């Protein structure tokens, strides 16, 4: 710091100023060094504390502000913190901090931004600056673990999850959800009274969502590790574990509320039952997690002898399900053919993951466990998984990203998937966007997404959830080029393809111009709704190899999915091919000029292939059918008019090849 000595300023004041500046600098230096020591020791809360002390002084020391952001963004508590502050350092820190890309990888991974994390770590490894062997090995391990997570995220299981909001979830922990089907009631445990103990709550679902939960005070309180409840729907008993007596107790719902807990069976104490248990509908089989000799948790079970009423000595539930890690939260489907549990074994999605095993009806052996994948499992912990009798829906608890509190309750249900493909195009230049990726975030659960890289022609293709609304993003590095809502209606299934081009418009466009362009771009190829009847197909009227138009062939809007109304016309073609086994044909698809040429070309090809698939499924040899999509290139009439133009151009044709 340079001080100008002006005439008339007493030297004593200058000396005092210099002394105070030196004192402040020494204090900031000590705080910075303490913060740096904690930072590299990966004690990020402590590091953040020291760097925040410097920031609170209104000054900065060296790169303390940068270190503060990293210290916060690497903690779970702050993984929703905006990235704006850290990104502003990118241009400078990429040059001055050789660990910048390493730390950004840690930040991205903490936020479930796994492709970005891998890219950052790879940049770190490619740098020529010296790196210790230890950090190189660690970074390569991070990449391997994260690439495994990317594989999970890019191939989500056939479930969608929904985070229950308030009043069910709070800033505290909600555990052990049980859905009482007959009463349309959710039971769960929570420590929302801001204490260590958990209380059991009940909440009913109404037209406006979940009603405010009420305590079931007669059940008492539970320590976190002892918190688990089960409901036997046949008789409506609510079971919990009494740690002091090592036994199960139950309560029943009456007109006056839940009854005081009653001991279920004093003979259970001989089984050394654990707190995380499952009891079946017949109340003669208990599965529980029990500590093994190595202080881990194993799955054990015990059966009740029908004649003596005694419980057998517990034994491992299945030898192939227990591992050297922990197995917990057992749950058996109502028909006792599917077994679910949580485990923190290696090579999972995160900490505790949910696994499923199926019973072989012939050998009566349980299959090797299968990880239920994303989005049931996350890079964090999933416990207390319970599936409803329909085997299509249920509840679990998780402390994943965006949880309101410690653990939140999530509802899940099975979904149908469908394929979507198209291009991303610059709306002004009409040139394809060739770098980056597109992501479809389901409106029900924005932490899940379906993504696809954009190829050299701006093309993408991915599987998404049918009958769902999405927030669609186009990303290039740190930049979000597009963010809009898109809904997939109607057709679903493995063989269905939806077509959608997305157009990027600059933010500075005037509202009127933007609206006009969006209206133009949002038009999609119309479904084939021609009504004119064609003549019956015969070998005589096709022998000249002329194209024969198949009218009344209908598709779901914007897709290749055939509708049932198409069957009569397709059956005519089927009869013709069956009666003439030596004939080969070409099936061609045609569209009007609404939408982009590229999208129309894809739609026409896929629709021709759908007709071929329909015929092959009815027994026609696939080698007899060629398919071609001509898009809008071969119109029968002008596209200026709907009824006498575009409607005629949207068609399926076939012609005899030999």
XYZ file of C-alpha atoms in Angstrom:
658
model
C 0.000 0.000 0.000
C 1.486 3.405 -0.972
C 0.830 6.398 1.319
C 1.399 9.989 0.105
C 2.927 12.212 2.813
C 0.982 15.436 2.519
C 2.102 18.637 4.140
C 0.452 19.255 7.453
C -0.357 15.601 8.344
C 1.168 14.708 11.724
C 3.629 11.853 11.572
C 2.009 10.236 14.636
C -1.277 9.819 12.752
C 0.518 8.259 9.813
C 2.292 5.850 12.159
C -1.025 4.911 13.822
C -2.642 4.260 10.448
C 0.229 2.049 9.337
C 0.142 0.141 12.628
C -3.607 -0.540 12.376
C -3.277 -1.603 8.735
C -0.505 -3.978 9.711
C -2.612 -5.417 12.560
C -5.589 -6.000 10.228
C -3.358 -7.578 7.608
C -1.838 -9.897 10.214
C -5.314 -10.926 11.395
C -6.508 -11.606 7.844
C -3.337 -13.550 7.111
C -3.891 -15.783 10.159
C -7.544 -16.372 9.219
C -6.546 -17.136 5.645
C -3.869 -19.610 6.690
C -6.279 -21.361 9.061
C -8.895 -21.479 6.318
C -6.394 -22.827 3.817
C -5.236 -25.521 6.237
C -8.852 -26.621 6.862
C -9.605 -26.433 3.133
C -6.841 -28.812 2.127
C -7.738 -31.036 5.067
C -11.238 -31.094 3.456
C -12.839 -29.711 6.590
C -14.963 -27.432 4.439
C -17.302 -26.098 7.172
C -14.264 -24.907 9.162
C -12.626 -23.477 6.041
C -15.818 -21.606 5.172
C -15.930 -20.179 8.707
C -12.431 -18.668 8.479
C -12.914 -17.297 4.964
C -16.274 -15.813 5.993
C -14.541 -14.025 8.876
C -12.283 -12.306 6.344
C -15.293 -11.423 4.179
C -17.146 -10.025 7.207
C -14.340 -7.514 7.737
C -15.292 -5.939 4.433
C -11.961 -6.844 2.914
C -10.445 -9.690 0.969
C -7.104 -11.394 1.459
C -5.452 -13.058 -1.521
C -8.108 -15.406 -2.995
C -10.192 -15.800 0.176
C -13.462 -15.025 -1.654
C -12.716 -17.744 -4.215
C -11.824 -20.236 -1.464
C -15.004 -19.325 0.397
C -17.160 -20.213 -2.617
C -15.396 -23.555 -3.067
C -15.705 -24.333 0.667
C -19.462 -23.771 0.521
C -20.204 -25.411 -2.846
C -18.503 -28.681 -1.877
C -20.850 -29.122 1.110
C -24.213 -30.887 0.776
C -25.863 -28.080 2.689
C -24.956 -25.570 -0.029
C -25.269 -27.627 -3.206
C -28.216 -25.528 -4.371
C -26.164 -22.338 -3.982
C -25.982 -20.407 -7.300
C -22.828 -20.936 -9.341
C -22.624 -17.331 -10.554
C -19.928 -16.305 -8.071
C -17.600 -19.238 -8.753
C -18.050 -19.023 -12.518
C -16.858 -15.411 -12.551
C -13.470 -16.677 -11.356
C -13.168 -19.216 -14.171
C -11.203 -17.106 -16.663
C -8.552 -16.094 -14.096
C -8.392 -19.261 -11.998
C -7.998 -21.584 -14.980
C -4.638 -19.838 -15.458
C -3.555 -19.229 -11.842
C -4.918 -22.233 -9.906
C -3.875 -25.570 -11.343
C -6.495 -27.244 -9.120
C -9.375 -25.133 -10.442
C -10.813 -27.889 -12.668
C -10.316 -30.456 -9.896
C -12.407 -28.421 -7.487
C -15.041 -27.608 -10.092
C -15.400 -31.363 -10.639
C -16.109 -31.736 -6.923
C -18.621 -28.884 -7.060
C -20.457 -30.329 -10.083
C -20.579 -33.846 -8.623
C -22.062 -32.467 -5.410
C -24.895 -30.971 -7.495
C -25.562 -34.168 -9.531
C -24.042 -32.466 -12.603
C -22.092 -35.590 -13.468
C -21.188 -35.018 -17.155
C -19.842 -31.585 -16.198
C -17.892 -33.130 -13.296
C -16.197 -35.706 -15.534
C -15.339 -33.045 -18.100
C -13.734 -30.850 -15.408
C -11.661 -33.699 -13.958
C -10.483 -34.710 -17.417
C -9.336 -31.127 -18.023
C -7.458 -31.259 -14.722
C -5.640 -34.459 -15.687
C -4.698 -33.047 -19.116
C -2.972 -30.014 -17.604
C 0.813 -30.099 -17.894
C 1.353 -28.660 -14.404
C 2.830 -31.035 -11.805
C 0.301 -33.218 -9.987
C 1.066 -35.694 -7.231
C 0.440 -39.361 -7.923
C -2.023 -39.407 -5.033
C -4.302 -36.741 -6.504
C -4.059 -38.257 -9.990
C -5.235 -41.622 -8.626
C -7.987 -39.931 -6.626
C -9.188 -37.986 -9.670
C -9.245 -41.108 -11.842
C -11.288 -42.860 -9.131
C -13.699 -39.900 -9.077
C -14.090 -40.161 -12.850
C -14.732 -43.923 -12.726
C -17.330 -43.528 -9.955
C -19.018 -40.630 -11.707
C -19.116 -42.363 -15.098
C -20.936 -45.202 -13.360
C -23.424 -42.651 -12.030
C -23.834 -41.209 -15.530
C -24.722 -44.716 -16.744
C -27.391 -44.916 -14.030
C -28.742 -41.456 -14.807
C -28.783 -42.006 -18.570
C -30.733 -45.259 -18.169
C -33.351 -44.482 -15.511
C -35.631 -47.253 -14.339
C -39.306 -47.250 -15.248
C -40.363 -45.187 -12.257
C -41.092 -41.547 -11.606
C -40.755 -40.060 -8.128
C -42.485 -37.146 -6.464
C -41.170 -35.365 -3.396
C -43.999 -34.811 -0.943
C -44.125 -31.173 0.034
C -45.326 -29.542 3.195
C -47.041 -30.320 5.498
C -45.607 -33.866 5.224
C -41.926 -32.972 4.776
C -40.259 -30.370 6.979
C -36.757 -29.045 7.625
C -36.316 -31.999 9.995
C -36.334 -35.733 9.163
C -39.307 -37.780 7.956
C -38.777 -41.543 8.023
C -40.535 -44.908 7.723
C -43.526 -43.956 5.524
C -46.435 -46.409 5.520
C -49.504 -45.927 3.348
C -52.664 -47.207 5.021
C -54.681 -47.924 1.867
C -58.151 -48.429 3.354
C -58.009 -45.082 5.147
C -56.153 -43.185 2.392
C -53.767 -42.342 5.180
C -49.999 -41.907 5.413
C -48.208 -42.802 8.635
C -44.612 -41.756 9.213
C -42.050 -40.767 11.854
C -40.568 -37.286 12.300
C -38.438 -35.326 14.759
C -40.123 -32.075 13.698
C -40.542 -30.961 17.296
C -36.851 -30.019 17.104
C -35.553 -32.760 19.321
C -33.655 -36.011 18.994
C -36.705 -38.219 19.505
C -39.075 -39.215 16.696
C -42.870 -39.171 16.986
C -45.292 -41.130 14.777
C -47.668 -38.969 12.722
C -50.697 -39.635 10.589
C -51.996 -37.575 7.649
C -54.949 -38.136 5.346
C -55.125 -37.175 1.695
C -57.932 -34.925 0.468
C -58.926 -33.015 -2.657
C -56.446 -30.263 -1.786
C -53.550 -32.624 -1.031
C -52.296 -33.882 2.304
C -53.934 -32.545 5.423
C -51.834 -31.388 8.366
C -50.330 -34.418 10.189
C -51.377 -35.186 13.735
C -49.378 -37.002 16.407
C -50.146 -40.547 17.473
C -49.010 -39.731 20.984
C -49.971 -43.095 22.544
C -47.071 -44.757 20.701
C -44.471 -42.708 22.573
C -41.174 -41.566 21.092
C -38.278 -43.344 19.402
C -34.576 -42.826 18.863
C -33.575 -42.426 15.224
C -31.984 -45.865 14.916
C -35.069 -47.484 16.473
C -37.625 -45.714 14.298
C -39.620 -48.125 12.146
C -43.329 -48.836 11.762
C -45.292 -51.376 9.721
C -49.010 -51.748 9.035
C -50.650 -55.116 8.424
C -53.545 -54.204 6.163
C -55.541 -57.349 6.832
C -56.314 -56.321 10.380
C -55.043 -52.736 10.460
C -52.457 -53.252 13.177
C -49.733 -50.644 13.462
C -46.504 -52.353 14.595
C -43.397 -50.828 16.141
C -40.340 -52.165 17.948
C -39.925 -51.730 21.700
C -36.180 -51.513 22.274
C -36.355 -52.031 26.043
C -38.264 -55.315 25.772
C -36.828 -56.455 22.434
C -40.354 -57.183 21.243
C -42.995 -55.975 18.810
C -45.929 -53.923 20.015
C -48.991 -52.936 18.048
C -51.803 -50.420 18.171
C -55.200 -50.509 16.439
C -57.347 -47.709 15.090
C -60.744 -47.376 16.766
C -63.475 -44.765 16.735
C -61.665 -43.093 19.639
C -58.264 -43.089 17.938
C -55.283 -45.400 18.202
C -55.204 -47.753 21.172
C -52.374 -47.981 23.674
C -49.632 -50.322 22.390
C -50.038 -54.005 23.246
C -47.258 -56.589 23.231
C -47.598 -58.733 20.124
C -45.858 -61.922 21.283
C -43.486 -62.208 24.237
C -41.819 -65.232 22.619
C -40.351 -62.993 19.908
C -37.597 -61.854 22.285
C -35.844 -65.181 21.650
C -35.268 -64.138 18.024
C -33.119 -61.135 19.024
C -35.276 -59.005 16.777
C -33.857 -55.777 15.345
C -35.590 -52.415 15.169
C -35.797 -52.336 11.365
C -38.217 -55.163 10.733
C -40.930 -56.425 8.409
C -43.887 -58.584 9.474
C -46.074 -60.330 6.909
C -49.854 -60.264 6.588
C -50.240 -63.642 8.329
C -48.121 -62.363 11.234
C -46.053 -65.545 11.251
C -42.909 -64.327 9.479
C -40.553 -61.583 10.585
C -37.585 -60.284 8.588
C -35.207 -57.878 10.292
C -31.758 -56.308 10.170
C -29.415 -57.564 12.865
C -25.831 -56.638 13.778
C -23.263 -59.240 12.790
C -19.968 -59.925 14.495
C -18.220 -57.270 12.403
C -20.703 -54.569 13.509
C -22.417 -54.524 10.129
C -26.087 -55.321 9.487
C -27.350 -58.586 8.009
C -30.857 -59.617 6.980
C -32.324 -62.303 9.236
C -35.724 -63.974 9.399
C -37.764 -66.115 11.768
C -40.960 -68.129 11.289
C -43.598 -68.903 13.861
C -44.417 -72.584 14.315
C -48.176 -72.997 13.754
C -48.521 -75.811 16.321
C -46.256 -74.730 19.184
C -46.598 -70.974 18.659
C -42.840 -70.619 19.111
C -40.599 -68.552 16.918
C -37.717 -70.446 15.360
C -34.126 -69.413 15.822
C -33.420 -66.650 13.306
C -31.333 -67.472 10.260
C -29.999 -65.434 7.309
C -32.829 -64.449 5.017
C -30.868 -65.571 1.942
C -27.150 -66.267 1.738
C -26.779 -64.411 -1.561
C -28.386 -61.192 -0.263
C -26.149 -60.417 2.709
C -22.747 -58.902 1.985
C -19.752 -57.541 3.868
C -21.552 -54.166 3.807
C -24.809 -53.261 5.587
C -28.237 -54.593 4.609
C -31.213 -52.853 6.173
C -34.864 -51.740 5.729
C -36.338 -55.125 4.658
C -39.720 -55.213 2.920
C -41.563 -58.113 1.309
C -44.276 -57.664 -1.319
C -47.771 -58.712 -0.288
C -47.579 -61.896 -2.396
C -44.122 -62.590 -0.848
C -42.418 -62.995 -4.233
C -40.397 -59.752 -4.330
C -38.039 -58.676 -1.568
C -36.729 -55.125 -1.204
C -33.965 -53.847 1.073
C -31.386 -51.066 1.410
C -27.646 -51.626 1.284
C -24.494 -49.524 1.136
C -22.547 -52.205 -0.731
C -19.958 -51.048 -3.306
C -20.788 -50.139 -6.925
C -24.198 -48.721 -6.140
C -25.649 -45.364 -7.124
C -24.894 -43.750 -3.790
C -24.755 -44.491 -0.059
C -27.710 -46.706 0.852
C -29.475 -47.922 -2.299
C -32.664 -49.948 -2.702
C -32.234 -53.455 -4.142
C -34.839 -56.017 -5.233
C -34.683 -59.806 -5.341
C -37.308 -62.164 -6.811
C -38.348 -65.598 -5.613
C -38.012 -68.444 -8.118
C -41.344 -70.349 -7.887
C -39.685 -73.680 -8.737
C -36.436 -73.641 -6.761
C -37.802 -71.349 -4.004
C -34.479 -69.512 -4.126
C -34.055 -65.755 -4.118
C -32.351 -64.195 -7.138
C -29.219 -62.095 -6.800
C -30.219 -58.548 -5.825
C -30.644 -55.905 -8.522
C -30.098 -52.206 -7.903
C -33.376 -50.388 -8.630
C -31.448 -47.585 -10.302
C -32.181 -43.909 -10.703
C -34.537 -42.197 -9.849
C -35.480 -44.553 -6.987
C -31.837 -44.463 -5.908
C -29.654 -41.374 -5.836
C -26.027 -40.532 -4.978
C -27.269 -40.101 -1.399
C -29.259 -42.509 0.836
C -32.582 -44.267 0.235
C -34.179 -46.169 3.133
C -37.559 -47.454 4.333
C -38.680 -48.477 0.829
C -42.237 -49.857 0.824
C -44.225 -50.816 -2.263
C -48.032 -50.949 -2.377
C -49.891 -54.225 -3.047
C -50.334 -53.258 -6.727
C -46.503 -53.383 -7.100
C -46.748 -50.175 -9.126
C -46.328 -47.478 -6.493
C -45.116 -46.816 -2.977
C -43.033 -44.611 -0.689
C -39.473 -44.273 0.602
C -37.269 -41.789 2.484
C -34.185 -40.072 1.095
C -31.740 -37.275 1.932
C -31.010 -36.564 -1.747
C -30.433 -33.170 -3.319
C -33.278 -30.630 -2.931
C -34.652 -32.404 0.150
C -36.464 -29.937 2.374
C -34.830 -31.300 5.495
C -32.682 -34.136 6.789
C -34.699 -36.945 5.144
C -37.832 -36.403 3.045
C -40.601 -38.793 2.016
C -40.990 -39.540 -1.700
C -43.822 -41.193 -3.600
C -42.997 -43.302 -6.658
C -45.015 -44.948 -9.416
C -44.357 -46.934 -12.589
C -44.361 -45.071 -15.878
C -44.395 -45.760 -19.605
C -41.613 -44.441 -21.808
C -41.548 -43.263 -25.364
C -38.875 -42.051 -27.789
C -38.430 -38.473 -28.905
C -36.098 -37.219 -31.591
C -35.535 -34.112 -33.650
C -33.103 -31.255 -34.073
C -32.065 -28.105 -32.245
C -31.938 -25.185 -34.681
C -30.945 -21.538 -34.511
C -34.256 -19.790 -35.117
C -32.688 -16.815 -36.894
C -30.011 -18.394 -39.097
C -31.840 -21.737 -39.464
C -28.473 -23.428 -38.897
C -28.290 -26.496 -36.625
C -26.885 -26.152 -33.088
C -24.044 -28.653 -33.196
C -22.483 -28.489 -29.731
C -23.938 -29.136 -26.304
C -26.840 -31.278 -25.210
C -30.585 -31.204 -24.676
C -32.191 -32.239 -21.372
C -35.822 -33.089 -20.628
C -36.692 -32.530 -16.942
C -40.068 -34.083 -15.920
C -42.306 -31.496 -14.296
C -43.098 -33.950 -11.488
C -39.442 -34.307 -10.482
C -36.964 -31.827 -11.947
C -33.902 -33.598 -10.485
C -34.447 -36.368 -13.016
C -33.629 -35.681 -16.633
C -33.303 -37.439 -19.965
C -30.471 -36.100 -22.075
C -28.958 -36.404 -25.509
C -25.844 -34.951 -27.075
C -26.399 -32.837 -30.194
C -24.640 -34.273 -33.250
C -23.069 -32.417 -36.180
C -26.508 -31.803 -37.717
C -28.083 -30.654 -34.440
C -29.897 -33.965 -34.068
C -30.867 -35.585 -30.755
C -32.685 -38.754 -29.713
C -33.612 -40.045 -26.257
C -36.268 -41.939 -24.291
C -38.579 -39.892 -22.089
C -41.732 -40.380 -20.013
C -45.002 -40.577 -21.946
C -47.887 -38.276 -21.031
C -45.723 -35.852 -19.096
C -44.741 -32.190 -19.182
C -41.050 -31.316 -19.308
C -38.806 -28.360 -18.750
C -36.496 -28.590 -21.757
C -32.988 -27.131 -21.598
C -30.328 -26.771 -24.270
C -26.910 -26.416 -22.655
C -23.468 -25.434 -23.908
C -20.934 -25.467 -21.098
C -22.095 -23.025 -18.431
C -24.614 -21.424 -20.789
C -28.305 -22.333 -20.944
C -29.362 -21.511 -24.503
C -33.014 -22.487 -24.138
C -35.441 -23.166 -21.330
C -39.046 -23.946 -22.269
C -41.993 -26.178 -21.409
C -42.932 -29.077 -23.664
C -45.634 -31.716 -23.165
C -45.698 -35.235 -24.583
C -49.317 -36.322 -24.993
C -50.906 -39.537 -26.145
C -48.866 -42.312 -27.685
C -46.525 -44.379 -25.538
C -44.548 -47.589 -25.858
C -41.208 -48.937 -27.036
C -42.023 -48.613 -30.741
C -43.451 -45.090 -30.590
C -41.367 -42.150 -31.736
C -42.310 -38.507 -31.160
C -40.800 -35.813 -33.345
C -39.950 -32.330 -32.147
C -37.567 -29.649 -33.399
C -36.548 -26.960 -30.936
C -35.606 -23.468 -32.131
C -33.297 -21.129 -30.251
C -34.209 -17.443 -30.298
C -31.990 -14.621 -28.964
C -33.263 -13.036 -25.728
C -33.103 -9.523 -27.195
C -35.884 -10.212 -29.734
C -38.912 -7.949 -29.450
C -41.995 -9.660 -28.016
C -44.034 -9.385 -31.215
C -41.274 -10.843 -33.383
C -40.618 -13.612 -30.877
C -44.315 -14.550 -30.738
C -44.540 -14.704 -34.529
C -41.476 -16.945 -34.827
C -42.583 -19.212 -31.978
C -46.021 -19.630 -33.566
C -44.352 -20.638 -36.809
C -41.838 -23.026 -35.247
C -44.348 -24.706 -32.937
C -46.356 -26.067 -35.855
C -45.821 -29.802 -36.199
C -46.580 -32.241 -39.003
C -50.324 -32.895 -38.848
C -51.664 -36.372 -38.309
C -52.883 -38.137 -41.443
C -56.622 -37.536 -41.370
C -57.631 -38.003 -45.007
C -61.206 -39.163 -45.396
C -61.417 -40.033 -49.085
C -61.982 -43.771 -49.626
C -59.638 -45.569 -52.011
C -60.565 -48.430 -54.319
C -60.077 -51.989 -53.142
C -56.517 -53.178 -53.672
C -56.111 -55.897 -56.304
C -53.201 -57.357 -58.221
C -54.701 -56.000 -61.461
C -54.741 -52.351 -60.427
C -51.152 -52.511 -59.089
C -49.561 -54.476 -61.899
C -48.449 -51.286 -63.652
C -46.205 -50.510 -60.661
C -47.922 -47.169 -60.105
C -48.097 -45.784 -56.573
C -51.291 -46.695 -54.735
C -52.332 -44.313 -51.977
C -53.512 -45.870 -48.713
C -56.016 -43.384 -47.403
C -57.567 -43.652 -43.950
C -54.245 -44.578 -42.358
C -54.081 -42.610 -39.123
C -51.230 -41.821 -36.751
C -51.096 -40.296 -33.291
C -50.273 -36.602 -33.587
C -46.611 -35.921 -34.347
C -45.630 -39.594 -33.943
C -45.182 -42.829 -35.821
C -47.824 -44.595 -33.706
C -50.588 -46.182 -35.805
C -54.132 -45.776 -34.545
C -56.716 -48.557 -34.470
C -58.779 -46.736 -37.099
C -56.071 -47.683 -39.602
C -56.696 -51.433 -39.309
C -59.383 -51.758 -42.044
C -57.184 -50.179 -44.709
C -54.061 -52.023 -43.573
C -56.000 -55.299 -43.612
C -56.712 -54.704 -47.303
C -52.971 -54.411 -47.950
C -52.367 -57.498 -45.799
C -54.887 -59.508 -47.846
C -53.275 -58.333 -51.077
C -49.797 -59.429 -49.942
C -51.111 -62.751 -48.608
C -52.875 -63.509 -51.896
C -49.781 -62.550 -53.909
C -46.846 -64.187 -52.063
C -44.309 -63.407 -54.823
C -44.873 -59.661 -54.811
C -42.461 -57.229 -53.145
C -43.557 -53.682 -52.360
C -42.184 -50.345 -51.268
C -44.114 -48.536 -48.524
C -43.462 -44.796 -48.574
C -44.441 -41.991 -46.224
C -45.253 -38.423 -47.276
C -46.028 -35.215 -45.366
C -47.139 -31.665 -46.055
C -44.704 -28.758 -45.650
C -45.637 -27.802 -42.081
C -42.541 -28.091 -39.865
C -38.920 -28.382 -40.933
C -37.901 -30.472 -43.950
C -35.666 -32.610 -41.771
C -38.416 -33.336 -39.240
C -40.882 -34.160 -42.028
C -38.371 -36.543 -43.580
C -37.965 -38.391 -40.283
C -41.717 -38.507 -39.647
C -42.413 -39.935 -43.095
C -39.717 -42.615 -42.763
C -40.842 -43.689 -39.306
C -44.474 -43.882 -40.393
C -43.562 -46.069 -43.355
C -41.610 -48.312 -40.972
C -44.629 -48.495 -38.653
C -46.770 -49.812 -41.519
C -44.081 -52.392 -42.287
C -43.916 -53.428 -38.625
C -47.705 -53.873 -38.569
C -47.568 -56.147 -41.649
C -44.601 -58.174 -40.358
C -46.374 -58.774 -37.053
C -49.264 -60.211 -39.090
C -46.956 -62.727 -40.777
C -45.579 -60.992 -43.890
C -41.908 -61.709 -44.603
C -39.990 -58.464 -43.872
C -37.783 -59.014 -46.948
C -40.877 -58.376 -49.096
C -41.272 -54.805 -47.826
C -38.961 -51.847 -48.426
C -39.622 -48.513 -46.710
C -38.827 -44.950 -47.754
C -39.629 -41.561 -46.286
C -39.986 -38.757 -48.806
C -41.087 -36.067 -46.365
C -42.581 -33.079 -48.198
C -40.579 -33.619 -51.394
C -43.361 -35.292 -53.447
C -46.578 -33.304 -52.932
C -49.774 -34.367 -54.698
C -51.251 -30.874 -54.406
C -50.417 -27.354 -53.320
C -49.645 -26.850 -49.628
C -51.442 -23.496 -49.695
C -54.776 -25.075 -48.827
C -55.621 -27.557 -46.055
C -58.508 -29.637 -47.442
C -57.500 -29.785 -51.119
C -53.756 -29.491 -50.532
C -51.957 -30.399 -47.326
C -54.463 -33.121 -46.409
C -53.736 -34.861 -49.734
C -50.007 -34.594 -49.217
C -50.093 -36.358 -45.855
C -50.307 -39.949 -47.001
C -48.926 -43.476 -47.042
C -48.335 -45.040 -50.470
C -47.117 -48.364 -51.716
C -45.931 -49.562 -55.085
C -45.145 -53.026 -56.416
C -41.433 -53.638 -56.939
C -41.737 -57.114 -58.506
